[in-house]
PDB file of C-alpha atoms and ligand atoms in Angstrom:
ATOM      1  CA  MET X   1     -48.256  18.697  -9.195  1.00 42.00           C
ATOM      2  CA  GLU X   2     -44.860  18.464  -7.629  1.00 46.00           C
ATOM      3  CA  THR X   3     -44.674  14.756  -8.474  1.00 44.00           C
ATOM      4  CA  SER X   4     -45.308  15.230 -12.124  1.00 47.00           C
ATOM      5  CA  THR X   5     -42.636  17.983 -12.346  1.00 46.00           C
ATOM      6  CA  GLU X   6     -40.152  15.720 -10.724  1.00 49.00           C
ATOM      7  CA  GLU X   7     -41.047  12.783 -12.895  1.00 51.00           C
ATOM      8  CA  MET X   8     -40.787  14.951 -16.039  1.00 50.00           C
ATOM      9  CA  SER X   9     -37.398  16.324 -15.186  1.00 85.00           C
ATOM     10  CA  VAL X  10     -35.878  12.944 -14.333  1.00 94.00           C
ATOM     11  CA  ALA X  11     -37.343  11.487 -17.476  1.00 94.00           C
ATOM     12  CA  GLN X  12     -35.987  14.338 -19.558  1.00 95.00           C
ATOM     13  CA  ARG X  13     -32.536  14.145 -17.971  1.00 96.00           C
ATOM     14  CA  LEU X  14     -32.456  10.376 -18.491  1.00 97.00           C
ATOM     15  CA  ASP X  15     -33.387  10.976 -22.148  1.00 96.00           C
ATOM     16  CA  ASN X  16     -30.708  13.596 -22.538  1.00 96.00           C
ATOM     17  CA  ILE X  17     -28.020  11.269 -21.030  1.00 97.00           C
ATOM     18  CA  ARG X  18     -29.004   8.330 -23.176  1.00 98.00           C
ATOM     19  CA  GLN X  19     -28.638  10.547 -26.288  1.00 97.00           C
ATOM     20  CA  ARG X  20     -25.267  11.673 -25.123  1.00 98.00           C
ATOM     21  CA  MET X  21     -24.162   8.079 -24.453  1.00 98.00           C
ATOM     22  CA  ASP X  22     -25.310   7.015 -27.905  1.00 98.00           C
ATOM     23  CA  ALA X  23     -23.395   9.931 -29.523  1.00 98.00           C
ATOM     24  CA  ALA X  24     -20.277   9.021 -27.595  1.00 98.00           C
ATOM     25  CA  CYS X  25     -20.630   5.459 -28.918  1.00 98.00           C
ATOM     26  CA  VAL X  26     -21.047   6.625 -32.452  1.00 98.00           C
ATOM     27  CA  ARG X  27     -18.024   8.907 -32.213  1.00 97.00           C
ATOM     28  CA  SER X  28     -15.817   6.076 -30.998  1.00 98.00           C
ATOM     29  CA  GLY X  29     -17.273   3.410 -33.303  1.00 98.00           C
ATOM     30  CA  ARG X  30     -18.910   1.335 -30.461  1.00 98.00           C
ATOM     31  CA  ASN X  31     -22.177  -0.375 -30.293  1.00 98.00           C
ATOM     32  CA  PRO X  32     -24.601   1.543 -27.958  1.00 98.00           C
ATOM     33  CA  ALA X  33     -25.954  -1.828 -26.750  1.00 98.00           C
ATOM     34  CA  ASP X  34     -22.537  -2.509 -25.132  1.00 98.00           C
ATOM     35  CA  VAL X  35     -22.817   0.394 -22.694  1.00 98.00           C
ATOM     36  CA  GLU X  36     -25.227   0.477 -19.847  1.00 98.00           C
ATOM     37  CA  LEU X  37     -26.324   3.377 -17.663  1.00 98.00           C
ATOM     38  CA  ILE X  38     -26.362   2.936 -13.936  1.00 98.00           C
ATOM     39  CA  ALA X  39     -28.575   5.580 -12.221  1.00 98.00           C
ATOM     40  CA  VAL X  40     -26.696   6.385  -9.040  1.00 98.00           C
ATOM     41  CA  SER X  41     -29.608   6.924  -6.602  1.00 98.00           C
ATOM     42  CA  LYS X  42     -27.807   7.284  -3.247  1.00 97.00           C
ATOM     43  CA  LYS X  43     -29.421   9.946  -1.078  1.00 97.00           C
ATOM     44  CA  LYS X  44     -32.480   9.924  -3.400  1.00 97.00           C
ATOM     45  CA  SER X  45     -35.899   8.723  -2.335  1.00 96.00           C
ATOM     46  CA  ALA X  46     -37.716   5.637  -3.329  1.00 97.00           C
ATOM     47  CA  ARG X  47     -40.273   7.841  -4.986  1.00 95.00           C
ATOM     48  CA  THR X  48     -37.581   9.387  -7.205  1.00 95.00           C
ATOM     49  CA  ILE X  49     -36.321   5.971  -8.024  1.00 97.00           C
ATOM     50  CA  ASN X  50     -39.772   4.763  -8.955  1.00 96.00           C
ATOM     51  CA  ALA X  51     -40.094   7.826 -11.265  1.00 94.00           C
ATOM     52  CA  ALA X  52     -36.843   7.000 -12.961  1.00 97.00           C
ATOM     53  CA  ALA X  53     -38.030   3.354 -13.427  1.00 97.00           C
ATOM     54  CA  GLN X  54     -41.197   4.660 -14.867  1.00 96.00           C
ATOM     55  CA  ALA X  55     -39.112   6.565 -17.402  1.00 95.00           C
ATOM     56  CA  GLY X  56     -37.490   3.299 -18.482  1.00 97.00           C
ATOM     57  CA  GLN X  57     -34.393   3.165 -16.237  1.00 98.00           C
ATOM     58  CA  ARG X  58     -33.637  -0.458 -15.194  1.00 97.00           C
ATOM     59  CA  LEU X  59     -30.393  -0.349 -13.238  1.00 98.00           C
ATOM     60  CA  PHE X  60     -29.648   1.662 -10.103  1.00 98.00           C
ATOM     61  CA  GLY X  61     -26.530   2.062  -8.088  1.00 98.00           C
ATOM     62  CA  GLU X  62     -26.388   2.495  -4.322  1.00 98.00           C
ATOM     63  CA  SER X  63     -23.485   3.296  -1.982  1.00 98.00           C
ATOM     64  CA  TYR X  64     -24.731   2.958   1.541  1.00 98.00           C
ATOM     65  CA  VAL X  65     -25.956  -0.356   2.947  1.00 98.00           C
ATOM     66  CA  GLN X  66     -28.316   0.996   5.581  1.00 98.00           C
ATOM     67  CA  GLU X  67     -29.935   3.485   3.265  1.00 98.00           C
ATOM     68  CA  PHE X  68     -30.296   0.895   0.563  1.00 98.00           C
ATOM     69  CA  CYS X  69     -32.017  -1.577   2.877  1.00 98.00           C
ATOM     70  CA  ASP X  70     -34.395   1.147   4.186  1.00 98.00           C
ATOM     71  CA  LYS X  71     -35.410   2.263   0.694  1.00 97.00           C
ATOM     72  CA  ARG X  72     -35.535  -0.905  -1.237  1.00 97.00           C
ATOM     73  CA  PRO X  73     -38.942  -2.210   0.056  1.00 97.00           C
ATOM     74  CA  GLU X  74     -40.464   1.071  -1.068  1.00 97.00           C
ATOM     75  CA  VAL X  75     -39.240   0.683  -4.606  1.00 97.00           C
ATOM     76  CA  THR X  76     -42.181  -0.962  -6.232  1.00 94.00           C
ATOM     77  CA  ALA X  77     -40.835  -0.876  -9.818  1.00 94.00           C
ATOM     78  CA  GLN X  78     -38.968  -3.912 -11.168  1.00 95.00           C
ATOM     79  CA  VAL X  79     -35.378  -2.724 -11.101  1.00 98.00           C
ATOM     80  CA  SER X  80     -31.865  -4.106 -10.626  1.00 98.00           C
ATOM     81  CA  TRP X  81     -29.320  -2.889  -8.229  1.00 98.00           C
ATOM     82  CA  HIS X  82     -25.542  -2.609  -8.230  1.00 98.00           C
ATOM     83  CA  PHE X  83     -23.653  -1.768  -5.018  1.00 98.00           C
ATOM     84  CA  ILE X  84     -20.973   0.791  -5.944  1.00 98.00           C
ATOM     85  CA  GLY X  85     -19.760   2.070  -2.642  1.00 98.00           C
ATOM     86  CA  ALA X  86     -17.182   1.069  -0.092  1.00 97.00           C
ATOM     87  CA  LEU X  87     -18.426  -2.057   1.666  1.00 98.00           C
ATOM     88  CA  GLN X  88     -17.695  -3.149   5.190  1.00 98.00           C
ATOM     89  CA  THR X  89     -17.341  -6.922   5.525  1.00 98.00           C
ATOM     90  CA  ASN X  90     -19.800  -7.162   8.361  1.00 98.00           C
ATOM     91  CA  LYS X  91     -22.435  -5.546   6.211  1.00 98.00           C
ATOM     92  CA  VAL X  92     -22.216  -7.938   3.280  1.00 98.00           C
ATOM     93  CA  LYS X  93     -25.017 -10.128   4.695  1.00 98.00           C
ATOM     94  CA  TYR X  94     -27.517  -7.368   4.235  1.00 98.00           C
ATOM     95  CA  LEU X  95     -26.844  -7.272   0.580  1.00 98.00           C
ATOM     96  CA  ARG X  96     -27.082 -11.033   0.068  1.00 98.00           C
ATOM     97  CA  GLY X  97     -29.376 -11.791  -2.812  1.00 96.00           C
ATOM     98  CA  GLN X  98     -30.347  -8.108  -3.216  1.00 98.00           C
ATOM     99  CA  VAL X  99     -27.826  -6.891  -5.713  1.00 98.00           C
ATOM    100  CA  GLU X 100     -26.519  -8.040  -9.130  1.00 98.00           C
ATOM    101  CA  MET X 101     -23.054  -6.725  -8.845  1.00 98.00           C
ATOM    102  CA  ILE X 102     -20.551  -5.388  -6.333  1.00 98.00           C
ATOM    103  CA  HIS X 103     -18.227  -2.718  -7.916  1.00 98.00           C
ATOM    104  CA  ALA X 104     -15.687  -1.897  -5.298  1.00 98.00           C
ATOM    105  CA  VAL X 105     -13.885  -5.122  -4.249  1.00 98.00           C
ATOM    106  CA  ASP X 106     -10.584  -3.944  -2.827  1.00 98.00           C
ATOM    107  CA  ARG X 107      -9.541  -6.716  -0.567  1.00 98.00           C
ATOM    108  CA  PHE X 108      -9.637 -10.456  -0.471  1.00 98.00           C
ATOM    109  CA  SER X 109     -11.343 -10.677   2.959  1.00 98.00           C
ATOM    110  CA  LEU X 110     -14.324  -8.831   1.478  1.00 98.00           C
ATOM    111  CA  ALA X 111     -14.463 -11.295  -1.410  1.00 98.00           C
ATOM    112  CA  GLN X 112     -14.337 -14.214   0.985  1.00 98.00           C
ATOM    113  CA  GLU X 113     -17.334 -12.809   2.914  1.00 98.00           C
ATOM    114  CA  LEU X 114     -19.262 -12.289  -0.406  1.00 98.00           C
ATOM    115  CA  ASN X 115     -18.436 -15.926  -1.259  1.00 98.00           C
ATOM    116  CA  LYS X 116     -19.720 -17.122   2.078  1.00 98.00           C
ATOM    117  CA  GLN X 117     -23.012 -15.188   1.835  1.00 98.00           C
ATOM    118  CA  TRP X 118     -23.778 -16.105  -1.744  1.00 98.00           C
ATOM    119  CA  ARG X 119     -23.011 -19.753  -1.023  1.00 98.00           C
ATOM    120  CA  LYS X 120     -26.009 -19.716   1.231  1.00 98.00           C
ATOM    121  CA  LEU X 121     -28.156 -18.885  -1.743  1.00 98.00           C
ATOM    122  CA  ASP X 122     -26.322 -21.509  -3.835  1.00 98.00           C
ATOM    123  CA  ALA X 123     -25.563 -18.650  -6.199  1.00 98.00           C
ATOM    124  CA  SER X 124     -22.666 -16.471  -7.223  1.00 98.00           C
ATOM    125  CA  ILE X 125     -22.168 -12.767  -7.148  1.00 98.00           C
ATOM    126  CA  ASP X 126     -20.575 -10.768 -10.021  1.00 98.00           C
ATOM    127  CA  VAL X 127     -17.841  -8.458  -8.809  1.00 98.00           C
ATOM    128  CA  LEU X 128     -15.378  -5.874 -10.029  1.00 98.00           C
ATOM    129  CA  ILE X 129     -11.967  -4.965  -8.670  1.00 98.00           C
ATOM    130  CA  GLN X 130     -11.683  -1.378  -7.668  1.00 98.00           C
ATOM    131  CA  VAL X 131      -8.352   0.045  -9.005  1.00 98.00           C
ATOM    132  CA  ASN X 132      -6.685   3.089  -7.461  1.00 98.00           C
ATOM    133  CA  LEU X 133      -4.830   4.157 -10.550  1.00 98.00           C
ATOM    134  CA  ALA X 134      -3.247   7.312  -9.204  1.00 97.00           C
ATOM    135  CA  GLY X 135      -2.453   5.915  -5.743  1.00 97.00           C
ATOM    136  CA  GLU X 136      -4.598   8.497  -4.076  1.00 97.00           C
ATOM    137  CA  GLN X 137      -4.602   8.147  -0.303  1.00 96.00           C
ATOM    138  CA  SER X 138      -8.161   9.382   0.015  1.00 95.00           C
ATOM    139  CA  LYS X 139      -9.573   6.545  -2.202  1.00 96.00           C
ATOM    140  CA  ALA X 140     -10.049   2.870  -1.860  1.00 96.00           C
ATOM    141  CA  GLY X 141      -8.889   0.451  -4.464  1.00 98.00           C
ATOM    142  CA  ILE X 142      -5.799  -1.650  -5.154  1.00 98.00           C
ATOM    143  CA  ALA X 143      -2.708  -0.626  -7.065  1.00 98.00           C
ATOM    144  CA  PRO X 144      -2.551  -1.575 -10.705  1.00 98.00           C
ATOM    145  CA  ASN X 145       0.424  -3.960 -10.175  1.00 98.00           C
ATOM    146  CA  GLN X 146      -1.558  -5.825  -7.554  1.00 98.00           C
ATOM    147  CA  VAL X 147      -4.665  -6.471  -9.636  1.00 98.00           C
ATOM    148  CA  GLN X 148      -3.399  -9.670 -11.310  1.00 97.00           C
ATOM    149  CA  GLN X 149      -2.736 -11.213  -7.898  1.00 97.00           C
ATOM    150  CA  MET X 150      -6.200 -10.250  -6.701  1.00 98.00           C
ATOM    151  CA  ALA X 151      -7.816 -11.640  -9.845  1.00 97.00           C
ATOM    152  CA  GLU X 152      -6.030 -14.988  -9.271  1.00 97.00           C
ATOM    153  CA  GLN X 153      -7.267 -14.989  -5.645  1.00 97.00           C
ATOM    154  CA  LEU X 154     -10.847 -14.208  -6.582  1.00 97.00           C
ATOM    155  CA  ALA X 155     -10.754 -17.038  -9.127  1.00 96.00           C
ATOM    156  CA  THR X 156     -10.464 -19.476  -6.192  1.00 96.00           C
ATOM    157  CA  LEU X 157     -13.876 -18.465  -4.759  1.00 97.00           C
ATOM    158  CA  PRO X 158     -16.646 -20.589  -6.358  1.00 97.00           C
ATOM    159  CA  HIS X 159     -19.478 -18.147  -5.446  1.00 98.00           C
ATOM    160  CA  VAL X 160     -17.698 -15.003  -6.687  1.00 98.00           C
ATOM    161  CA  ARG X 161     -17.319 -14.249 -10.358  1.00 97.00           C
ATOM    162  CA  LEU X 162     -14.840 -11.574 -11.417  1.00 97.00           C
ATOM    163  CA  ARG X 163     -16.283  -9.566 -14.296  1.00 98.00           C
ATOM    164  CA  GLY X 164     -13.865  -6.737 -14.731  1.00 98.00           C
ATOM    165  CA  LEU X 165     -12.505  -3.489 -13.238  1.00 98.00           C
ATOM    166  CA  MET X 166     -13.843  -0.312 -11.730  1.00 98.00           C
ATOM    167  CA  THR X 167     -12.169   3.065 -11.054  1.00 98.00           C
ATOM    168  CA  LEU X 168     -12.785   6.454  -9.545  1.00 97.00           C
ATOM    169  CA  PRO X 169     -10.059   8.484 -11.123  1.00 97.00           C
ATOM    170  CA  PRO X 170      -8.705  11.803  -9.773  1.00 95.00           C
ATOM    171  CA  TYR X 171     -11.206  14.606 -10.384  1.00 93.00           C
ATOM    172  CA  ALA X 172     -10.350  17.125 -13.156  1.00 96.00           C
ATOM    173  CA  ALA X 173     -12.524  20.083 -14.129  1.00 96.00           C
ATOM    174  CA  ASP X 174     -11.891  19.255 -17.806  1.00 98.00           C
ATOM    175  CA  PRO X 175     -13.002  15.683 -18.567  1.00 97.00           C
ATOM    176  CA  GLU X 176     -10.343  15.462 -21.232  1.00 98.00           C
ATOM    177  CA  ASP X 177      -7.847  15.463 -18.440  1.00 98.00           C
ATOM    178  CA  VAL X 178      -9.424  12.262 -17.027  1.00 98.00           C
ATOM    179  CA  ARG X 179      -9.082  10.459 -20.399  1.00 98.00           C
ATOM    180  CA  PRO X 180      -5.570   9.007 -19.712  1.00 98.00           C
ATOM    181  CA  TRP X 181      -6.876   7.324 -16.504  1.00 98.00           C
ATOM    182  CA  PHE X 182      -9.795   5.747 -18.341  1.00 98.00           C
ATOM    183  CA  ARG X 183      -7.419   4.574 -21.031  1.00 98.00           C
ATOM    184  CA  GLN X 184      -5.058   3.136 -18.416  1.00 98.00           C
ATOM    185  CA  LEU X 185      -7.870   1.093 -16.809  1.00 98.00           C
ATOM    186  CA  ARG X 186      -8.933  -0.282 -20.275  1.00 98.00           C
ATOM    187  CA  GLU X 187      -5.305  -1.226 -20.964  1.00 98.00           C
ATOM    188  CA  LEU X 188      -4.969  -2.898 -17.622  1.00 98.00           C
ATOM    189  CA  SER X 189      -8.182  -4.858 -18.343  1.00 98.00           C
ATOM    190  CA  GLU X 190      -6.834  -5.949 -21.769  1.00 97.00           C
ATOM    191  CA  GLN X 191      -3.628  -7.157 -20.251  1.00 97.00           C
ATOM    192  CA  LEU X 192      -5.521  -9.258 -17.672  1.00 96.00           C
ATOM    193  CA  ALA X 193      -7.905 -10.605 -20.337  1.00 96.00           C
ATOM    194  CA  ALA X 194      -4.838 -11.775 -22.312  1.00 96.00           C
ATOM    195  CA  LEU X 195      -3.771 -13.990 -19.467  1.00 93.00           C
ATOM    196  CA  HIS X 196      -6.889 -16.035 -19.784  1.00 94.00           C
ATOM    197  CA  LEU X 197      -7.144 -16.691 -16.059  1.00 92.00           C
ATOM    198  CA  PRO X 198      -9.639 -19.511 -15.362  1.00 90.00           C
ATOM    199  CA  ARG X 199     -13.106 -18.285 -14.199  1.00 90.00           C
ATOM    200  CA  VAL X 200     -12.138 -14.648 -14.825  1.00 92.00           C
ATOM    201  CA  SER X 201     -13.694 -12.551 -17.459  1.00 93.00           C
ATOM    202  CA  MET X 202     -12.776  -8.938 -18.198  1.00 96.00           C
ATOM    203  CA  GLU X 203     -15.728  -7.716 -20.210  1.00 97.00           C
ATOM    204  CA  THR X 204     -16.831  -5.064 -17.739  1.00 98.00           C
ATOM    205  CA  LEU X 205     -15.232  -1.632 -17.282  1.00 98.00           C
ATOM    206  CA  SER X 206     -17.122   0.533 -14.732  1.00 99.00           C
ATOM    207  CA  MET X 207     -15.920   4.098 -15.256  1.00 98.00           C
ATOM    208  CA  GLY X 208     -17.304   7.546 -15.883  1.00 98.00           C
ATOM    209  CA  MET X 209     -19.684   9.704 -13.763  1.00 98.00           C
ATOM    210  CA  SER X 210     -21.857  12.753 -14.414  1.00 97.00           C
ATOM    211  CA  HIS X 211     -19.178  15.089 -15.682  1.00 96.00           C
ATOM    212  CA  ASP X 212     -16.990  12.624 -17.673  1.00 98.00           C
ATOM    213  CA  PHE X 213     -19.147   9.672 -18.805  1.00 98.00           C
ATOM    214  CA  GLU X 214     -18.827  10.568 -22.441  1.00 98.00           C
ATOM    215  CA  VAL X 215     -14.962  10.456 -22.386  1.00 98.00           C
ATOM    216  CA  ALA X 216     -15.226   7.204 -20.373  1.00 98.00           C
ATOM    217  CA  ILE X 217     -17.387   5.684 -23.088  1.00 98.00           C
ATOM    218  CA  GLU X 218     -14.970   6.777 -25.729  1.00 98.00           C
ATOM    219  CA  GLU X 219     -12.209   4.984 -23.831  1.00 98.00           C
ATOM    220  CA  GLY X 220     -14.212   1.712 -23.470  1.00 98.00           C
ATOM    221  CA  ALA X 221     -16.585   1.876 -20.471  1.00 98.00           C
ATOM    222  CA  THR X 222     -19.313  -0.665 -20.426  1.00 98.00           C
ATOM    223  CA  LEU X 223     -20.998   0.669 -17.276  1.00 99.00           C
ATOM    224  CA  VAL X 224     -21.256   4.367 -16.520  1.00 98.00           C
ATOM    225  CA  ARG X 225     -22.353   5.527 -13.007  1.00 98.00           C
ATOM    226  CA  VAL X 226     -24.331   8.723 -13.321  1.00 98.00           C
ATOM    227  CA  GLY X 227     -26.059  10.361 -10.308  1.00 98.00           C
ATOM    228  CA  THR X 228     -26.167  14.170 -10.269  1.00 95.00           C
ATOM    229  CA  ALA X 229     -26.800  14.547 -14.067  1.00 95.00           C
ATOM    230  CA  ILE X 230     -30.061  12.459 -13.596  1.00 96.00           C
ATOM    231  CA  PHE X 231     -31.255  13.368 -10.142  1.00 95.00           C
ATOM    232  CA  GLY X 232     -29.698  16.775  -9.431  1.00 92.00           C
ATOM    233  CA  GLU X 233     -27.437  17.615  -6.546  1.00 89.00           C
ATOM    234  CA  ARG X 234     -27.431  15.459  -3.480  1.00 87.00           C
ATOM    235  CA  GLU X 235     -28.123  16.779  -0.051  1.00 81.00           C
ATOM    236  CA  VAL X 236     -25.081  16.027   2.128  1.00 71.00           C
TER     237      VAL X 236
HETATM  238  C1  PLP J 301     -21.823   8.983  -6.137  1.00 54.26           C
HETATM  239  C2  PLP J 301     -21.030   8.111  -7.077  1.00 54.26           C
HETATM  240  C3  PLP J 301     -21.190   8.226  -8.432  1.00 54.26           C
HETATM  241  C4  PLP J 301     -22.088   9.239  -9.142  1.00 54.26           C
HETATM  242  O1  PLP J 301     -21.450  10.516  -9.141  1.00 54.26           O
HETATM  243  P1  PLP J 301     -22.123  11.767  -9.900  1.00 54.26           P
HETATM  244  O2  PLP J 301     -21.005  12.710  -9.976  1.00 54.26           O
HETATM  245  O3  PLP J 301     -23.243  12.237  -9.055  1.00 54.26           O
HETATM  246  O4  PLP J 301     -22.640  11.298 -11.194  1.00 54.26           O
HETATM  247  C5  PLP J 301     -20.465   7.322  -9.259  1.00 54.26           C
HETATM  248  N1  PLP J 301     -19.694   6.353  -8.705  1.00 54.26           N
HETATM  249  C6  PLP J 301     -19.492   6.257  -7.417  1.00 54.26           C
HETATM  250  C7  PLP J 301     -18.599   5.208  -6.839  1.00 54.26           C
HETATM  251  C8  PLP J 301     -20.205   7.085  -6.543  1.00 54.26           C
HETATM  252  O5  PLP J 301     -20.008   6.976  -5.209  1.00 54.26           O
END
């Protein structure tokens, strides 16, 4: 009984979010196929993830290495994973071959370790640079004026492929107040794309969460990271 209620509510919430994503695309003249939903499943059980997969969700985001490694074997559905959280260099090996993309690359030493681990697979890992647009002390990410240098450094690593930028902007109760940050990330991405750095593509913009993903899509997001609006509040 409990399971079916849970499944139903996750499925309904996913449906609601997909409709809102599509509407945001229509409003801003974008193709809905160019925006993908990451269901942020940190602190949520494998059972809940399986239920979301049953409802058609393909892509999940996790933030904690240990939790991800514990849960992953219990997720029986065919899904893909992005690692979206802060990542300690000594934990990269546990993610090797397990995730499609790393969202929060904020230092070259982390990228070097990613390069080393994915070299063992004779593969490469897609990464995003996390940008700290507002210079907030409490958040990771590199300053906008350092991003080009980081992109040039990442381009030297054969098993790392830079795909774009990610940000966690300052919180604002009104999502309209977050819009300028989203716009700034898109403009930064366009400036970098115009440099045509070898081995660097700037097609991915990871921005927007539960309370502001529609504004993020209007400003160009290609990946939105939505947790609470799908799965409910997290236990802390
Ligand atoms: C937890 C988290 C999210 C999801 O946040 P919600 O407000 O629950 O949608 C998105 N991005 C990152 C980096 C996160 O850590």
